[in-house]
C-alpha positions as CSV (number, residue, x, y, z in Angstrom):
1,M,-18.2,9.2,-6.1
2,N,-17.0,6.6,-8.6
3,P,-18.8,3.6,-8.9
4,N,-16.1,1.3,-10.6
5,I,-14.8,-1.4,-8.5
6,S,-11.1,-1.7,-7.4
7,Y,-9.4,-4.4,-8.7
8,T,-7.0,-6.6,-7.0
9,T,-4.2,-6.4,-9.3
10,N,-3.7,-2.9,-9.9
11,Y,-1.2,-1.9,-7.5
12,Y,2.8,-1.7,-7.5
13,M,5.3,-1.3,-4.6
14,E,8.2,1.2,-4.4
15,C,10.9,1.0,-1.2
16,E,13.0,4.0,-0.1
17,R,15.7,1.7,0.0
18,I,15.5,0.2,-3.7
19,P,14.9,3.2,-5.6
20,E,16.0,1.9,-8.5
21,M,13.0,-0.1,-9.5
22,K,9.6,-0.8,-9.1
23,I,8.3,-4.2,-7.1
24,Y,5.9,-5.8,-8.9
25,L,3.9,-8.1,-6.7
26,T,1.1,-10.9,-6.5
27,N,-0.1,-10.6,-3.5
28,F,0.1,-7.7,-0.8
29,P,-2.3,-7.5,2.1
30,F,-3.8,-4.2,3.7
31,P,-2.4,-4.8,7.5
32,S,-4.8,-5.0,10.4
33,I,-4.9,-1.8,12.4
34,N,-5.8,-1.9,15.9
35,L,-6.7,1.3,18.3
36,S,-5.8,0.1,21.7
37,Q,-8.4,0.7,24.6
38,V,-8.3,1.5,28.4
39,M,-10.6,0.2,30.9
40,Q,-12.2,3.1,32.7
41,P,-13.1,1.8,36.1
42,T,-16.9,2.6,37.7
43,P,-18.6,1.6,40.9
44,F,-20.7,-0.7,38.7
45,H,-18.7,-1.8,35.6
46,D,-15.5,-0.9,33.7
47,I,-15.9,1.2,30.5
48,A,-13.5,0.8,27.7
49,I,-12.4,3.7,25.9
50,P,-10.6,4.3,23.3
51,S,-6.7,5.3,23.7
52,D,-4.2,7.3,21.8
53,K,-2.2,4.1,21.1
54,I,-2.4,2.3,17.2
55,T,-0.8,-0.9,16.4
56,I,0.0,-1.9,12.7
57,D,0.3,-5.6,11.8
58,T,3.3,-6.8,9.8
59,I,2.7,-6.8,6.1
60,S,3.7,-10.2,4.1
61,C,3.8,-9.3,0.6
62,E,4.7,-11.8,-2.3
63,M,7.1,-10.5,-5.0
64,I,7.6,-11.0,-8.3
65,V,11.7,-12.0,-8.3
66,D,13.0,-10.2,-11.2
67,E,15.6,-12.1,-13.5
68,D,18.5,-10.0,-12.6
69,F,17.7,-10.7,-8.9
70,V,17.8,-7.3,-7.7
71,V,14.7,-7.2,-5.4
72,V,16.1,-10.5,-3.5
73,E,19.6,-9.0,-3.7
74,K,18.5,-5.3,-1.9
75,I,16.5,-7.0,0.8
76,W,19.9,-9.5,1.9
77,D,21.9,-6.2,1.8
78,W,19.3,-4.7,4.1
79,F,18.9,-8.0,6.2
80,D,23.2,-7.7,6.5
81,S,23.1,-4.4,7.2
82,I,21.0,-4.7,10.0
83,R,22.7,-7.7,11.0
84,N,25.9,-5.7,10.8
85,G,24.8,-2.6,12.5
86,A,23.6,-4.3,15.4
87,K,27.4,-5.4,16.4
88,N,28.1,-1.6,16.6
89,A,26.7,-0.1,19.5
90,G,26.6,3.3,17.9
91,S,24.7,3.0,14.9
92,S,21.2,4.6,15.0
93,L,18.0,2.8,14.6
94,S,17.1,5.4,11.5
95,N,19.8,3.6,9.4
96,Y,17.9,0.3,9.1
97,L,14.3,1.5,8.6
98,S,12.9,2.7,5.1
99,D,9.4,3.7,4.1
100,I,7.6,1.5,1.9
101,S,4.8,3.1,-0.9
102,L,2.2,0.9,-2.1
103,F,0.5,2.7,-5.3
104,V,-3.1,1.5,-5.7
105,L,-4.4,2.3,-9.6
106,D,-7.6,2.8,-11.1
107,N,-8.7,0.8,-14.0
108,N,-6.8,3.0,-16.5
109,M,-3.6,2.0,-14.7
110,N,-3.6,5.8,-12.9
111,E,-2.2,6.2,-9.4
112,V,-5.1,7.2,-7.3
113,M,-3.9,6.4,-3.8
114,K,-0.5,6.0,-2.3
115,I,-0.3,4.0,0.9
116,L,2.7,4.9,2.7
117,Y,4.3,2.6,5.4
118,K,6.9,4.5,7.3
119,G,10.0,3.1,8.9
120,C,9.8,-0.4,7.8
121,F,12.5,-3.1,7.8
122,P,12.6,-6.6,6.6
123,T,11.7,-9.2,9.0
124,N,11.5,-12.3,7.1
125,I,12.1,-13.5,3.4
126,S,10.8,-16.8,2.4
127,E,12.3,-19.7,0.4
128,F,11.5,-19.8,-3.1
129,Q,12.0,-22.7,-5.5
130,Y,13.3,-23.0,-9.3
131,S,11.5,-25.9,-11.0
132,T,11.0,-27.3,-14.6
133,Q,7.4,-28.3,-13.4
134,Q,6.3,-24.4,-13.9
135,Q,7.6,-23.0,-16.9
136,G,6.0,-19.7,-17.7
137,T,5.2,-18.9,-13.9
138,P,6.7,-16.2,-12.7
139,L,9.1,-16.9,-9.5
140,V,7.6,-15.4,-6.3
141,C,9.1,-15.1,-3.1
142,T,7.2,-13.7,0.4
143,C,8.4,-10.9,2.5
144,T,7.7,-9.5,5.7
145,F,8.0,-6.2,7.0
146,S,7.7,-4.5,10.3
147,I,6.1,-1.0,10.2
148,T,6.4,2.0,12.6
149,D,3.5,3.8,11.1
150,M,1.5,5.2,7.8
151,E,-0.4,7.3,6.1
152,M,-2.8,7.2,3.1
153,Q,-2.5,9.9,0.5
154,R,-5.1,10.3,-2.1
155,L,-3.4,11.5,-5.6
156,K,-6.2,12.0,-7.8
């Protein structure tokens, strides 16, 4: 067992749809995961039993905007492909989905865990503001993704 704590700054994200770069984040929440339950009737009172359905909430991550604007451009292209594809009745849903990987790093900056979010698509990209009042502060935007499924893979 490793007694070292996991720091909240040891991670980065990769997106299958944006393979040319690692995406650095200022915030990446682990989504809420919910197991549904079914009520089993009995003569005295109903009993909750677990079902086989899991619901994974959306993730809203704060991404650092790179100076070449690649991340924002690629997410806009993704939005645009979904919008334009929705107009074509023959388009497959898989054309709009992409896997997103969150790599958790240890204190030596080695990858120890990969959290794979499967079948993702963006649902929102926030406004961001250029300002002369915040010199030296990275420009960030928040992007929200819907998730179909997820899995965790231990790398170390």
